[in-house]
Amino acid sequence: MTKSNQQETPVLLTYQLGEHIMAFSTTRHGGVSQGSYGSFNINAYCGDAVEAIQQNRLLLCHCLGVDVSRLVLPHQVHGVRVEQITPAFFHKNPEERQAQLEGVDAVMTNVCDACLGVSTADCIPVLIYDPIHHAAAAIHAGWRGTVQRIVCYVVEAMVKAYGSKPETLRAVIGPGIGLDAFEVGDEVYDAFANAGFCMERMSRRDDKWHLDLWACNQQQLLACGLTTEHIQLSGICTYQQCDDYFSARRLGIRSGRVFTAFVLR
């Protein structure tokens, strides 16, 4: 994983998933947004200025070499709906596209030269790439999505849509809140315990419960058939590194979002 930092371009954390895919997470740097949205935010659902969002999207697409009309961001709702993006999507008008992306927490495609991603600010972003069938997915896994095993839904969807074999899939777990910072109430701990997770492997108790969403999503990927050597962990805690990555717990809900995404070439 490396960071790119060129003048007047977004600073990106990039991942090595294969020769023909550009995979990355945005940082807070290299854009035009102000205050708690500063400086690079492209999410339109968190209260940032419309003009700043549009300019940041243009900056990102220029950096990636894709047209802004081929930038795909779902409106996430902490569910498990997976949306397949086909060539027909890009022939729809903006209203039809927005309707298709409403209530979606994971997007997948085998279409080249389009940027698909998810937005997070402490939640866990996951990218999955199939190098055999040249298809990929971006997943928003907050604690609600994680407890519902959203990554498993995505692996199943890729198997059905593209003929993917889990043992050949590659994944990266991007910046999100880490174990030390993620304090939760008993009701959240109980939700995971009641869903059958091995709590001894993903939690600890101080004054409150702490949950390890990185480990939980990693274990789910392994249970779906991915191999350990094909799963990367960024190891970046957004709460602890909020100067570089947006954290809703540190900056408030009205702040920017990390965009974790891919472009197939």
Short mmCIF file of N, CA and C in Angstrom, two decimals, residues 86 125 209:
data_model
loop_
_atom_site.label_atom_id
_atom_site.label_comp_id
_atom_site.label_asym_id
_atom_site.label_seq_id
_atom_site.Cartn_x
_atom_site.Cartn_y
_atom_site.Cartn_z
N THR A 86 -23.96 -2.82 -14.58
CA THR A 86 -23.74 -3.33 -15.92
C THR A 86 -23.57 -2.15 -16.88
N PRO A 125 -14.46 -0.33 5.09
CA PRO A 125 -14.60 -0.56 3.65
C PRO A 125 -13.83 -1.82 3.24
N TRP A 209 -17.30 -2.67 26.23
CA TRP A 209 -16.87 -3.65 25.24
C TRP A 209 -16.16 -2.94 24.10
#
